[in-house]
Coordinates of C-alpha atoms in Angstrom, one line a residue:
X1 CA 124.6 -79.8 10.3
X2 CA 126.0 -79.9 7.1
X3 CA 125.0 -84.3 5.5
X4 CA 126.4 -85.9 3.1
X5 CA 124.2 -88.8 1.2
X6 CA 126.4 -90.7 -1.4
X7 CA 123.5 -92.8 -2.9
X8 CA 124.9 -96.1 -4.9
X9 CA 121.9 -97.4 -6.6
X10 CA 123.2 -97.9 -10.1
X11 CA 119.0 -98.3 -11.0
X12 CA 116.4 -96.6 -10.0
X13 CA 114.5 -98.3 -7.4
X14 CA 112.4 -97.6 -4.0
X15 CA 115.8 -97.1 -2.6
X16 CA 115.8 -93.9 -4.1
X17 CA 112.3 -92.9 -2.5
X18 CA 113.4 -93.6 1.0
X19 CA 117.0 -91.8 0.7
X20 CA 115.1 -89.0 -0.8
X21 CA 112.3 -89.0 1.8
X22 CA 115.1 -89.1 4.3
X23 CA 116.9 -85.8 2.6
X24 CA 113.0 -84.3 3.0
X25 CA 113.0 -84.7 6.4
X26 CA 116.5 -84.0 7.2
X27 CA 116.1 -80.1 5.5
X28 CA 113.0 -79.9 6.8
X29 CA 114.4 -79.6 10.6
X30 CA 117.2 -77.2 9.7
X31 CA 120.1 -79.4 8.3
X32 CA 122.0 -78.7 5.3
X33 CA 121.9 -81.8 3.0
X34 CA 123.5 -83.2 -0.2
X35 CA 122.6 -86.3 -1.8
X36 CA 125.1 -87.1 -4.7
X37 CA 123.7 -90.0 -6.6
X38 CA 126.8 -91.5 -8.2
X39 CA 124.7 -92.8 -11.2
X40 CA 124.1 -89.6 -12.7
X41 CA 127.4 -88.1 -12.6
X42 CA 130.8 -88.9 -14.8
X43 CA 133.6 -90.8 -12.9
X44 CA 135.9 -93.4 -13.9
X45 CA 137.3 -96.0 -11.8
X46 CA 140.7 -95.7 -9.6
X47 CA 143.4 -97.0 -11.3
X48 CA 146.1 -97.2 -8.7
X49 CA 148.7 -95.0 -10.0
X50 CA 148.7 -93.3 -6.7
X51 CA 148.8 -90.0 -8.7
X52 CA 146.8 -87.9 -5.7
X53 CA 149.6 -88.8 -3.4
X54 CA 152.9 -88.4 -5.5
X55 CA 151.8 -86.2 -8.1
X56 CA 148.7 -84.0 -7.6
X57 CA 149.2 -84.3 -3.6
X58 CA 145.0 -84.3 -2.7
X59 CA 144.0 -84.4 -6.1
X60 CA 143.3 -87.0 -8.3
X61 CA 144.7 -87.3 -11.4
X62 CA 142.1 -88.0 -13.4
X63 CA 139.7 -84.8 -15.1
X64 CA 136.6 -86.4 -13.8
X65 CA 133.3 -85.5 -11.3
X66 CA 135.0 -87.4 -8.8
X67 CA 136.2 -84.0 -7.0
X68 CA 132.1 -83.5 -6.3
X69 CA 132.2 -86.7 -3.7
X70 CA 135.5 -85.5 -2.4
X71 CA 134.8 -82.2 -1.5
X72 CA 131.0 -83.0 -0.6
X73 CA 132.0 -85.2 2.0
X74 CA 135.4 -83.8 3.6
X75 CA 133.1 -80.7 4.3
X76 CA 130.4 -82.4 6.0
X77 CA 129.5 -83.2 9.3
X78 CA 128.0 -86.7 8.6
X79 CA 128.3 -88.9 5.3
X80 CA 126.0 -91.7 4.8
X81 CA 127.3 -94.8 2.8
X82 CA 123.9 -96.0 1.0
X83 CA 123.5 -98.9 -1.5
X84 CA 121.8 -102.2 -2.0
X85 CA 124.1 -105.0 -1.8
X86 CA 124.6 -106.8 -4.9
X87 CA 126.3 -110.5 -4.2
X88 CA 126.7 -109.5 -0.8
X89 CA 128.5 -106.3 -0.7
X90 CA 127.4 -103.2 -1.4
X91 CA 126.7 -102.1 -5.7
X92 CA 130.2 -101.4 -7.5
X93 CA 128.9 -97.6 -7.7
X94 CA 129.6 -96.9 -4.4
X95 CA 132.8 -99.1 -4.2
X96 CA 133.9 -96.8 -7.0
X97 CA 133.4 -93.5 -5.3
X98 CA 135.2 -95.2 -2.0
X99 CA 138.3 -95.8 -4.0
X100 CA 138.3 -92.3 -5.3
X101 CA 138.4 -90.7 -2.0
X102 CA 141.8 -92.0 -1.2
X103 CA 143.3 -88.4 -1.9
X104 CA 141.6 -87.2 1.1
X105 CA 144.4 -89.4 3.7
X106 CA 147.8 -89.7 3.2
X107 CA 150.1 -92.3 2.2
X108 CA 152.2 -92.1 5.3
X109 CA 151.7 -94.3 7.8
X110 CA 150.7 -94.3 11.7
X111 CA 150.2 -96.3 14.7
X112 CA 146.1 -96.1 15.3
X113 CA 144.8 -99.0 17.6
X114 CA 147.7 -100.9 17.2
X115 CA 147.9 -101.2 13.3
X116 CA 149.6 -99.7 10.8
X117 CA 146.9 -97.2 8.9
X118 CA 146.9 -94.3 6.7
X119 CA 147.8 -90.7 8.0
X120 CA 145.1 -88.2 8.0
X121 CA 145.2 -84.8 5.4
X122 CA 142.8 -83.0 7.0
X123 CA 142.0 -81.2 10.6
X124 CA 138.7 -82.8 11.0
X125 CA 136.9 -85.8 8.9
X126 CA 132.7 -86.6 8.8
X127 CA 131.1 -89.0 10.8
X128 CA 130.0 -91.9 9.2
X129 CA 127.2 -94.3 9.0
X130 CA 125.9 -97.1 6.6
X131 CA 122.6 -97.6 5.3
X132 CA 122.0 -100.7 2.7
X133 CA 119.1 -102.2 0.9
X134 CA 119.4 -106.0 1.3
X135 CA 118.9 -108.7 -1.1
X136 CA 116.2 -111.5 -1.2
X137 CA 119.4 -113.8 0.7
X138 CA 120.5 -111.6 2.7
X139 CA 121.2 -112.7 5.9
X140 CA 123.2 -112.2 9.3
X141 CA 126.5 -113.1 8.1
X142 CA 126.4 -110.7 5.2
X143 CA 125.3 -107.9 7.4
X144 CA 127.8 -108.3 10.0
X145 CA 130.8 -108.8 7.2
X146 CA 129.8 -105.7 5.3
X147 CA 129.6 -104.0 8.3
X148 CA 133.1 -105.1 9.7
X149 CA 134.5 -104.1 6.6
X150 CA 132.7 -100.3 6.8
X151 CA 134.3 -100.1 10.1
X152 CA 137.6 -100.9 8.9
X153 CA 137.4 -98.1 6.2
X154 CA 135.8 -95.5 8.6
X155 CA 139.1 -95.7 10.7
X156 CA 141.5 -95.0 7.4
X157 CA 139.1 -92.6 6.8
X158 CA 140.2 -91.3 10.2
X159 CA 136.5 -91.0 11.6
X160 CA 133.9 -94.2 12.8
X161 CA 131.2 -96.1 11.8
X162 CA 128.9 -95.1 14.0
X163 CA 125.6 -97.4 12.5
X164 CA 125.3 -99.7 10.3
X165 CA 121.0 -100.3 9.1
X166 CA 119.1 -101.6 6.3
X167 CA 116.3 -99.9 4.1
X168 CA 113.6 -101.7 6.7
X169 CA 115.0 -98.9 9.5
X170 CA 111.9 -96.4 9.5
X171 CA 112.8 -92.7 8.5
X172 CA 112.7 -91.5 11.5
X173 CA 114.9 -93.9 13.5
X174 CA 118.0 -93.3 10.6
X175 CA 117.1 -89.6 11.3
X176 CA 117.9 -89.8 14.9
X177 CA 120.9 -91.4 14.8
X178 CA 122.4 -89.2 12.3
X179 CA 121.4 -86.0 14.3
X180 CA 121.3 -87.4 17.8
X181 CA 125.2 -88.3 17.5
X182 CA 128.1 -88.8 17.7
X183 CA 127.4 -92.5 18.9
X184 CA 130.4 -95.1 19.9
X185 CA 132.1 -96.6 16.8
X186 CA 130.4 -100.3 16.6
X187 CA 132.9 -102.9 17.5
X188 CA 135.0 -104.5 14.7
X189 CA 135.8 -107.8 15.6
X190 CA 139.9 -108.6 16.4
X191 CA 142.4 -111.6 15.6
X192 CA 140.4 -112.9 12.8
X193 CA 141.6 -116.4 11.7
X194 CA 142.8 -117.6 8.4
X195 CA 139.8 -119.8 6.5
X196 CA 140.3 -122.7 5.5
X197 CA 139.8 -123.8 2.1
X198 CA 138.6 -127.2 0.8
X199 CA 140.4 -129.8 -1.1
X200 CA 139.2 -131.0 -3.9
X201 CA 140.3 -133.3 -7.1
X202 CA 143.7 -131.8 -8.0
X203 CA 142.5 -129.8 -11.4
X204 CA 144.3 -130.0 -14.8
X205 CA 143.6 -126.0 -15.7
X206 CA 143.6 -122.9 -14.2
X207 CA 142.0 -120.3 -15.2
X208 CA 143.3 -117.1 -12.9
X209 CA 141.5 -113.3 -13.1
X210 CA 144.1 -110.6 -12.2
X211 CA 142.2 -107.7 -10.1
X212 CA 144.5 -104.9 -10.6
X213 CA 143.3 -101.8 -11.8
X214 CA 147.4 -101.3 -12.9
X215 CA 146.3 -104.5 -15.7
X216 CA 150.0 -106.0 -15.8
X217 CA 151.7 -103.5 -14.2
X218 CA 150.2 -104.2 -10.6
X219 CA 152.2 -106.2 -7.7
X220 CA 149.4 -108.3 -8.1
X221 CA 149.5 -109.9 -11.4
X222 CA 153.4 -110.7 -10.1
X223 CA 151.8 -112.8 -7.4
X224 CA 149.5 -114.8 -9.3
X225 CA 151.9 -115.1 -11.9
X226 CA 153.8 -117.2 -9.9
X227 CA 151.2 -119.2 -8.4
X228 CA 150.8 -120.5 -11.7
X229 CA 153.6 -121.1 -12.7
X230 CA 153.9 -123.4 -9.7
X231 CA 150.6 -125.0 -11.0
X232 CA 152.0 -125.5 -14.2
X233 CA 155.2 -127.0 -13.0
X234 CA 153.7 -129.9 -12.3
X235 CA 152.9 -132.4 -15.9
X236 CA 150.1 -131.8 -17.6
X237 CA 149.3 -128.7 -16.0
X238 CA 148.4 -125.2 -17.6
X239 CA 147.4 -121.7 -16.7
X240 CA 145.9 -118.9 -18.0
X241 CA 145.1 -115.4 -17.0
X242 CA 142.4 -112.2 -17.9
X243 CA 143.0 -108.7 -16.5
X244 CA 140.0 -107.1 -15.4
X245 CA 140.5 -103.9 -16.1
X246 CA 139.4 -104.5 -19.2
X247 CA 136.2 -104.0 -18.3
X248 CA 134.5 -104.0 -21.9
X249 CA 135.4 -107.7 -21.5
X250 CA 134.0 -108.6 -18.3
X251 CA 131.1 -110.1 -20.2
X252 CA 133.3 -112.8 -22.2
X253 CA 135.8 -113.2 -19.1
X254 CA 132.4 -113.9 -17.0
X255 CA 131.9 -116.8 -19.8
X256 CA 135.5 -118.0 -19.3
X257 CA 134.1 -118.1 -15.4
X258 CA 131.5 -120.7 -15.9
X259 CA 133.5 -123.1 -18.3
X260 CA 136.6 -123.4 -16.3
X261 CA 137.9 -125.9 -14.3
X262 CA 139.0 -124.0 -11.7
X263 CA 139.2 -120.4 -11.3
X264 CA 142.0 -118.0 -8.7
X265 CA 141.0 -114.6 -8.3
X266 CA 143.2 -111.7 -7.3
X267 CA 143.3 -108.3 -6.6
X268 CA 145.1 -105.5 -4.0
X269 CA 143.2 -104.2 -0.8
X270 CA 141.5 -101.3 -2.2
X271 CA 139.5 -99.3 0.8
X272 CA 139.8 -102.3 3.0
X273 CA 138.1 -104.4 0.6
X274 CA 138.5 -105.0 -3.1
X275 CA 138.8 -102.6 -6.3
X276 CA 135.6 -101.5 -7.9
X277 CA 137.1 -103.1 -11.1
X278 CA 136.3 -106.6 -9.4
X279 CA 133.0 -105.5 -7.3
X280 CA 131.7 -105.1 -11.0
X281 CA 132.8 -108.4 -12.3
X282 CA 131.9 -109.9 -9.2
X283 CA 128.2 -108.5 -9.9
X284 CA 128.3 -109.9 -13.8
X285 CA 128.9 -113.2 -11.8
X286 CA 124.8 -113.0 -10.9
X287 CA 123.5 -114.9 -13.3
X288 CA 125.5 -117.8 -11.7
X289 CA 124.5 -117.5 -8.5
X290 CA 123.9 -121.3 -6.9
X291 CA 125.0 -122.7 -9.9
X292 CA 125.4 -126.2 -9.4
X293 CA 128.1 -126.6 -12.2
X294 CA 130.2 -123.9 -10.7
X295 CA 134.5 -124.2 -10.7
X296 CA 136.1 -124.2 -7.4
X297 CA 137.4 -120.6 -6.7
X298 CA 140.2 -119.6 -4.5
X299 CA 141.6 -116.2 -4.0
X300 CA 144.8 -114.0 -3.1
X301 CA 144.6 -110.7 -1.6
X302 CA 148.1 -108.3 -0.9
X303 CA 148.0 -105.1 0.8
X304 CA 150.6 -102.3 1.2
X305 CA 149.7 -102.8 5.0
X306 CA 152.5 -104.3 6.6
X307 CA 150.0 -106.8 8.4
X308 CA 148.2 -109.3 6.9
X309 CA 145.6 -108.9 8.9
X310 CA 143.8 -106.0 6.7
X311 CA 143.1 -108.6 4.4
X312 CA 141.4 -111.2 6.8
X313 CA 137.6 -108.5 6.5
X314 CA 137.8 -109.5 2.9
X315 CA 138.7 -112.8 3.4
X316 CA 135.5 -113.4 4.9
X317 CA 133.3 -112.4 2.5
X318 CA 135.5 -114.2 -0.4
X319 CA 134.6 -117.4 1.8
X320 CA 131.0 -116.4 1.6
X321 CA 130.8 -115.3 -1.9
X322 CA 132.0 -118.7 -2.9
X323 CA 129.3 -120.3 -1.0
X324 CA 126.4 -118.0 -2.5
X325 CA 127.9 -119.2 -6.1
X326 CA 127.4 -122.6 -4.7
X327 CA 131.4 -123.0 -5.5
X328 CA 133.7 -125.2 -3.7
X329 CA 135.8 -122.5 -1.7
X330 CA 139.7 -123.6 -2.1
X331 CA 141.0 -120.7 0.5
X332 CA 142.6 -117.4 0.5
X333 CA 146.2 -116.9 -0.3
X334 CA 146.5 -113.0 2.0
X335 CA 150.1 -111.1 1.1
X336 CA 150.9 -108.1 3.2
X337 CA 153.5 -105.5 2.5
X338 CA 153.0 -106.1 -1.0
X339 CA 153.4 -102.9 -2.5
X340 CA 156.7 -103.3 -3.4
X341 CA 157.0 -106.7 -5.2
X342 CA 157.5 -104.9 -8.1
X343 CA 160.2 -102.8 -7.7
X344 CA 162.3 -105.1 -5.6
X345 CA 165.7 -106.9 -6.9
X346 CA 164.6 -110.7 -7.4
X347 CA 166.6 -111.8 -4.3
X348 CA 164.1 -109.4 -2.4
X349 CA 161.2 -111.5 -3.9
X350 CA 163.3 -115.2 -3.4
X351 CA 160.9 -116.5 -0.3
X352 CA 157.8 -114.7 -1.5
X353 CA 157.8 -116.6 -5.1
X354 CA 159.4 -119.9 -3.4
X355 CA 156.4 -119.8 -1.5
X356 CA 154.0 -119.0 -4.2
X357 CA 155.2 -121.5 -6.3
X358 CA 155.1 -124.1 -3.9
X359 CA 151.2 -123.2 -3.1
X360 CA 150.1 -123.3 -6.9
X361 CA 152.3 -126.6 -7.3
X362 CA 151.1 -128.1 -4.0
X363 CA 147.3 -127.2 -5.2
X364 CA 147.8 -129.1 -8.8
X365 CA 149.5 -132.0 -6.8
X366 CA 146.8 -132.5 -4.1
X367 CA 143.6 -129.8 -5.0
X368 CA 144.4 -127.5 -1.7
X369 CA 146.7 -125.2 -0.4
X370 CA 149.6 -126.1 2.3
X371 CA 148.3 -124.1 5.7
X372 CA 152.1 -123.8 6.2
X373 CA 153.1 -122.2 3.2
X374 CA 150.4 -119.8 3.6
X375 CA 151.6 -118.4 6.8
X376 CA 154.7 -117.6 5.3
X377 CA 153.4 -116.3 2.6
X378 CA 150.8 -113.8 4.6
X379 CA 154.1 -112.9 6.7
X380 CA 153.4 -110.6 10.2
X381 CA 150.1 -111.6 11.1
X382 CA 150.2 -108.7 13.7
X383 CA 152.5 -106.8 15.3
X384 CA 153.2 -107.4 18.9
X385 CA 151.8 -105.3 21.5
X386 CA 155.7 -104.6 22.6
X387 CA 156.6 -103.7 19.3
X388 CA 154.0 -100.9 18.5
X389 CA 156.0 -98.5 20.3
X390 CA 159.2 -99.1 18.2
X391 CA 156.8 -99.3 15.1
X392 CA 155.5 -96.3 15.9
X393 CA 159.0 -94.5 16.3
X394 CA 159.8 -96.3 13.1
X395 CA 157.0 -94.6 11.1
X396 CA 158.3 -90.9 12.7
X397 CA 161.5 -91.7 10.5
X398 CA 162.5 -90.5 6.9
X399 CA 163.1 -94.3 6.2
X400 CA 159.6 -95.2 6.7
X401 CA 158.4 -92.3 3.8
X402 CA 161.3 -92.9 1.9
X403 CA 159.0 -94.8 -1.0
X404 CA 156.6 -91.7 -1.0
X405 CA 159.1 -89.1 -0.9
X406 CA 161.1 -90.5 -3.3
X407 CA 158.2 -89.6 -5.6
X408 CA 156.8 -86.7 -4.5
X409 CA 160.5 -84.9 -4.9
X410 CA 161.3 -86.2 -8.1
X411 CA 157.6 -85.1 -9.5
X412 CA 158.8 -81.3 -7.6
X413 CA 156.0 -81.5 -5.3
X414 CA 157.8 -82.7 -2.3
X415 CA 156.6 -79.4 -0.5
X416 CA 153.0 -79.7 -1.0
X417 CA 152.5 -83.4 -0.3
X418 CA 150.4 -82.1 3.0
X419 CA 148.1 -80.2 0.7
X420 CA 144.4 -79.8 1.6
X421 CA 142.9 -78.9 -1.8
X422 CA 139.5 -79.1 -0.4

């Protein structure tokens, strides 16, 4: 059997001795094993300019070691996910990897399990499994939200999660479960609910952190652009707002974190969770952990997905990373089918700003968000059962690819956009 070990420990740590005792033992009954430990090789962060799927079909764009992880793991039998979670998910390092092994789907679209997911580039994908060195607060919740989350990126990956341990599994138990297999796919759990934010005093500032690797060119600064406006609609009220992907300035934007009054953080669905731009700011955030001075934080998360659903894994751990800042949790503002925000006429966009106008003012009149306007905002929550079939019919169409083929023909690559480079 041919493993795959993608170790995310950005330090060195005992982590490393039990991965590596675990690679001992693997080769020393037969198996073929790789362990790639993302520290020591050189690869920048996605950037969302969707180059692998309209430009380099497979490929990613950028001249980096990247293509090591991606070819590593599409050729294996098994990948193992490993990493100790930092604030609750697991390190930035191997959120960064994650989001450079989009080129191994597709962007078009299927029906799988009743949702709208990404279609597969290759004949056969690795199984998967999870392995995660916990944190002195580690607890139930955080297990069983990472893992959720896992599970929803296994099936865009177009494989399972098939386990999901910590560090405390012995050796020898990890061993069998990678070898023994396949297993079932753990369960993910279905029709997640909205969460439900607090109110608090209405605020006179905002200060709002745009997610997108794009900077201000992503759907998502658009979004939270006019959430503050809204805010600042009302008297007295102001707004401002720090891209992250300036990541030589996480330290100072981290310091514009603890003074404000209240903070709105934003991003795009990135692997079913968020960017590795904002897994690393969210891990400069440690040194404000249960705080007691901490500024209420709220969110907004938009996905390409049609359903808003996607973003509801996410969601959850949002809720919880607020809580392990000590931070009043104001809620989650979830957009999907937000890809094309940008590139829509502004009567397109009319209800979608109307409605995210009406939030950010509605939060500086009364310190929370209207549940009503958040529905609309979210839009399809899930498809109906009766519809998948015509969804799925849908998808079959040249309409449904038009955005991607578009693209791929004007870059003259239209014929290779089902290329399996690895």
């Amino acid at each position: 059997m041919n493993i795959t070990i993608l170790n995310g420990n950005p330090t060195q740590t005992e982590f490393d001795g039990y991965l590596e005792k675990l690679e001992a033992s693997l080769e020393e009954t037969g198996h073929a094993v790789k362990q790639i430990c993302l520290r020591e090789i050189d690869f920048s962060y996605c950037i969302g300019c969707f180059g692998c799927w309209v430009k380099t079909p497979g490929v990613c764009s950028s001249q980096d070691e990247s293509c090591e992880i991606r070819r590593a793991v599409i050729r294996s039998d098994f990948t193992l996910w490993a990493a100790p979670l930092r604030m609750g998910f697991p390190s930035a390092l191997l959120k960064q990897a994650l989001d450079k092994s989009i080129p191994l789907i597709h962007p078009y679209m299927i029906v799988d399990q009743g949702e709208a997911h990404h279609r597969e580039r290759y004949e056969r994908y690795p199984r998967l499994g999870l392995v995660l060195e916990p944190e002195l607060d580690t607890d139930a919740r955080d297990l069983d939200i990472v893992t959720d989350i896992f599970s929803r990126m296994a099936i865009n990956f177009k494989s399972k999660l098939e386990f999901s341990l910590t560090s405390e599994t012995p050796v020898e138990e990890l061993i069998n479960r990678i070898v023994e297999g396949p297993f079932s796919t753990l369960p993910i759990k279905k029709g997640l609910s909205p969460t439900v934010g607090s109110s608090i005093t209405p605020p006179k500032q905002l200060t709002i952190f745009n997610g997108s690797p794009r900077g201000n060119k992503g759907n998502t600064p658009i979004m939270l652009k006019q959430f503050g406006e809204g805010f600042a609609s009302v008297a007295g009220h102001t707004y401002e707002m720090h891209n992250l992907n300036r990541l030589r300035d996480h330290n100072k934007i981290s310091q514009d974190f603890s003074e404000a009054e209240s903070i709105w953080l934003g991003f795009p669905l990135y692997t079913d969770a968020m960017p590795g731009i904002v897994k690393a700011f969210i891990e400069s955030l440690e040194d404000f952990r249960g705080r007691e001075s901490n500024p209420p934080i709220g969110f907004l998360v938009q996905s390409g997905f049609p359903e808003a659903l996607h973003s509801r894994y996410i969601e959850r751990y949002l809720e919880k990373l607020s809580a392990r800042l000590n931070a009043p949790y104001l809620g989650t503002i979830v957009k999907g089918g937000g890809e094309g925000v940008r590139m829509m006429p502004p009567e397109r966009n009319a209800d979608l700003f109307k409605g995210l106008q009406g939030l950010g003012q509605g939060f500086a009149e009364n310190g929370k968000l209207d549940p009503e306007l958040l529905s609309d905002v979210a839009g399809v929550e899930r498809y109906s059962p009766l519809l998948g079939p015509v969804f799925k019919i849908f998808l079959r169409t040249s309409a449904a690819s038009w955005y991607w083929d578009s693209q791929l023909k004007q870059n003259g690559v239209y014929e290779e956009r089902f290329a399996q480079p690895y």
